[in-house]
PDB file of C-alpha atoms in Angstrom:
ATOM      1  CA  UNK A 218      -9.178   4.396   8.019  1.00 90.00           C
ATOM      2  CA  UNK A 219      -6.948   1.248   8.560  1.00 90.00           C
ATOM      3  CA  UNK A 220      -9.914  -1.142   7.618  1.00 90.00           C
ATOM      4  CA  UNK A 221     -10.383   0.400   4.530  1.00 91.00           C
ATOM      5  CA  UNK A 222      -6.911   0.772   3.523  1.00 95.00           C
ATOM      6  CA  UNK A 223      -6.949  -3.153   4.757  1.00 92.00           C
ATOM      7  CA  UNK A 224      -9.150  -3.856   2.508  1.00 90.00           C
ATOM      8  CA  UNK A 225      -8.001  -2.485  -0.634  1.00 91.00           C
ATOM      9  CA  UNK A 226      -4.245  -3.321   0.009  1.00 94.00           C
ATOM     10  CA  UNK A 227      -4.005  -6.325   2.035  1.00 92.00           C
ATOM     11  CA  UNK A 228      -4.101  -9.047  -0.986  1.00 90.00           C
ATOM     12  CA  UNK A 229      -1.455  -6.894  -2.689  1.00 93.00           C
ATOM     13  CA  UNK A 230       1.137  -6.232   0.059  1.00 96.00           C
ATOM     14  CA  UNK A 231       4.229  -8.933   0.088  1.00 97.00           C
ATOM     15  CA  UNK A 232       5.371 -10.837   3.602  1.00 97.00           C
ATOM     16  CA  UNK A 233       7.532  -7.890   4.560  1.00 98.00           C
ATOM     17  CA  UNK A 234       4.949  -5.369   3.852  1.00 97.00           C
ATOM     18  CA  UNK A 235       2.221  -7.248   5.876  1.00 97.00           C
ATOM     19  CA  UNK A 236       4.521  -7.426   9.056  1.00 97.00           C
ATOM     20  CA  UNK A 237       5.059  -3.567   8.838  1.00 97.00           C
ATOM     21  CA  UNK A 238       1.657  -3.408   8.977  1.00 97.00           C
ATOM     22  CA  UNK A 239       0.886  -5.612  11.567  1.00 96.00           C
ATOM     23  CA  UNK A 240       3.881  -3.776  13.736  1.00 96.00           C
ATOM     24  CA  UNK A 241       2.213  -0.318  12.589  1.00 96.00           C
ATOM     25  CA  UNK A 242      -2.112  -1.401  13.940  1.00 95.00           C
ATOM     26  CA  UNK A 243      -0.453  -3.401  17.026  1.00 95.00           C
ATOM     27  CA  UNK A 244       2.750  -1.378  18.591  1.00 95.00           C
ATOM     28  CA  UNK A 245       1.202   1.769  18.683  1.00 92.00           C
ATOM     29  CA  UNK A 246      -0.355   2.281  22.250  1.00 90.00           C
ATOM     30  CA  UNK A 247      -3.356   4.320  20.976  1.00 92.00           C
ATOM     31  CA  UNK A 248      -4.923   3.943  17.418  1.00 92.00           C
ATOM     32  CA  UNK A 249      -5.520   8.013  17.389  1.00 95.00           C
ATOM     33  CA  UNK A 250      -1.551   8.257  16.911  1.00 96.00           C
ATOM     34  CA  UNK A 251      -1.369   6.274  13.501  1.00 97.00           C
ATOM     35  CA  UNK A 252      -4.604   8.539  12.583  1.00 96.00           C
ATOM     36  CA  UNK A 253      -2.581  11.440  13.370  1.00 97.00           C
ATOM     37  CA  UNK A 254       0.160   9.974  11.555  1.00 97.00           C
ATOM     38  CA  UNK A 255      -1.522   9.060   8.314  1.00 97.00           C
ATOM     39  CA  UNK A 256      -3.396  12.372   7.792  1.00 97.00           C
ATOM     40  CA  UNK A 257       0.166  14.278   8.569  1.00 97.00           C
ATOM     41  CA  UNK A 258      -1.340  16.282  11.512  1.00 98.00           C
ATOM     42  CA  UNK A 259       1.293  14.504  13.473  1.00 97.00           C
ATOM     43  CA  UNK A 260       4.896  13.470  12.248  1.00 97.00           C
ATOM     44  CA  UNK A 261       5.533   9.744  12.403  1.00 97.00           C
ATOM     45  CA  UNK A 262       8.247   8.650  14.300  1.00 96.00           C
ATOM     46  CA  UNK A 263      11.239   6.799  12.883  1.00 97.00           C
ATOM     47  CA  UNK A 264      10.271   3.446  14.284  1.00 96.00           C
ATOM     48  CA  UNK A 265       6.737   3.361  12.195  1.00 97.00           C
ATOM     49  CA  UNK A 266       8.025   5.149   8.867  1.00 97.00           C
ATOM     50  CA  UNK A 267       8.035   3.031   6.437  1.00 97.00           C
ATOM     51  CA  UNK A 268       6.810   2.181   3.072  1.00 97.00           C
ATOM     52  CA  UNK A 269       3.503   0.684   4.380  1.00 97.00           C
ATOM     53  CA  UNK A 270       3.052   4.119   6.308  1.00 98.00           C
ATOM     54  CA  UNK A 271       3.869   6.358   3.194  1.00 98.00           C
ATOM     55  CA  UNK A 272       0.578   3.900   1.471  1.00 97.00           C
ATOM     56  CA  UNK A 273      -1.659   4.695   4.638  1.00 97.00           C
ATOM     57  CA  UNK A 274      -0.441   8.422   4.085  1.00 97.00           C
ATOM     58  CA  UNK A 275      -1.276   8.557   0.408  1.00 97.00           C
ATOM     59  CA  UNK A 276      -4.718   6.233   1.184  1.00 96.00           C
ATOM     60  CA  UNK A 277      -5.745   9.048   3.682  1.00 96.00           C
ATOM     61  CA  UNK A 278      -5.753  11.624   0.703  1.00 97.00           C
ATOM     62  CA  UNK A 279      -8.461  10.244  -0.620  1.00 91.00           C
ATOM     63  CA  UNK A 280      -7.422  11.784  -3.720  1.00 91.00           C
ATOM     64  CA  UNK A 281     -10.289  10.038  -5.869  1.00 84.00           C
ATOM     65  CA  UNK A 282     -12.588  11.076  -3.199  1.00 87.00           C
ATOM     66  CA  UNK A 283     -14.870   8.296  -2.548  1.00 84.00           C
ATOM     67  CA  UNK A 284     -17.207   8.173   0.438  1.00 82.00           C
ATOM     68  CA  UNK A 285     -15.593   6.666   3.665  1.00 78.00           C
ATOM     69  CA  UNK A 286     -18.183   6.865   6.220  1.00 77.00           C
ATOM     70  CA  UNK A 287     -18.042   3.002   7.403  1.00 76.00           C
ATOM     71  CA  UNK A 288     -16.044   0.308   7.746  1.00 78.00           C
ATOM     72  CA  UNK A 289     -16.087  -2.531   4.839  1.00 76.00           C
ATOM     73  CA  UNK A 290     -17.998  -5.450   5.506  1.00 76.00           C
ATOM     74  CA  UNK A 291     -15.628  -8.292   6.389  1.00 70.00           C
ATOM     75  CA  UNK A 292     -16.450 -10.633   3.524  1.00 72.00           C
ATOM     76  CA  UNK A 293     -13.951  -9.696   1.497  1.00 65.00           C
ATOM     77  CA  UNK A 294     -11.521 -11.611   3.924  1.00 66.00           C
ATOM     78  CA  UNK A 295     -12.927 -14.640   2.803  1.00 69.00           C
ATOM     79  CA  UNK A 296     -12.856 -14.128  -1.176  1.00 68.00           C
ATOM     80  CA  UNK A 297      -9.701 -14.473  -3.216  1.00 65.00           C
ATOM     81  CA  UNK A 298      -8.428 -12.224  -4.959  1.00 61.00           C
TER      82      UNK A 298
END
C-alpha cells in the first residue's frame, strides 16, 4: 500500500509533507499498524495523524478501483516528473 501511494504522491508532496511521511513508514514499530491505520480497521494515534495519513486513508479507498496486486517497479524514482 505505501509503495503505491509513494509512487503516485511522492513528486507532489512539499518538504513538510515528505517528513510526515518519512516519520509515518519509519517510527512505527510494525508496518501492519499503519495498514491498520490507513484502511480504518484501527484508529491512528495522535502522534501519526496528520494530513499525509488522511492521503494514505483516502489512497486505501481505492475509490477508482484500479488493480493493486504488486508493488510499482522502482523506475519511476529515477524519472522526473
Amino acid at each position: 500500500l505505501c509503495s503505491l501511494f509513494a509512487k503516485e504522491n511522492l513528486h507532489h508532496m512539499s518538504e513538510h509533507q515528505l517528513n510526515l511521511y518519512d516519520r509515518l513508514i519509519n517510527e512505527p514499530r510494525n508496518d501492519w499498524d499503519i495498514y491498520y491505520w490507513a484502511t480504518e480497521a484501527k484508529p491512528t494515534p495522535v502522534e501519526f495523524e496528520s494530513e499525509v495519513m488522511a492521503k494514505l486513508r483516502e489512497f486505501a479507498k481505492n475509490k477508482k478501483k484500479e488493480q493493486r496486486l504488486r508493488q510499482p517497479d522502482l523506475e519511476y524514482l529515477f524519472e522526473h516528473p
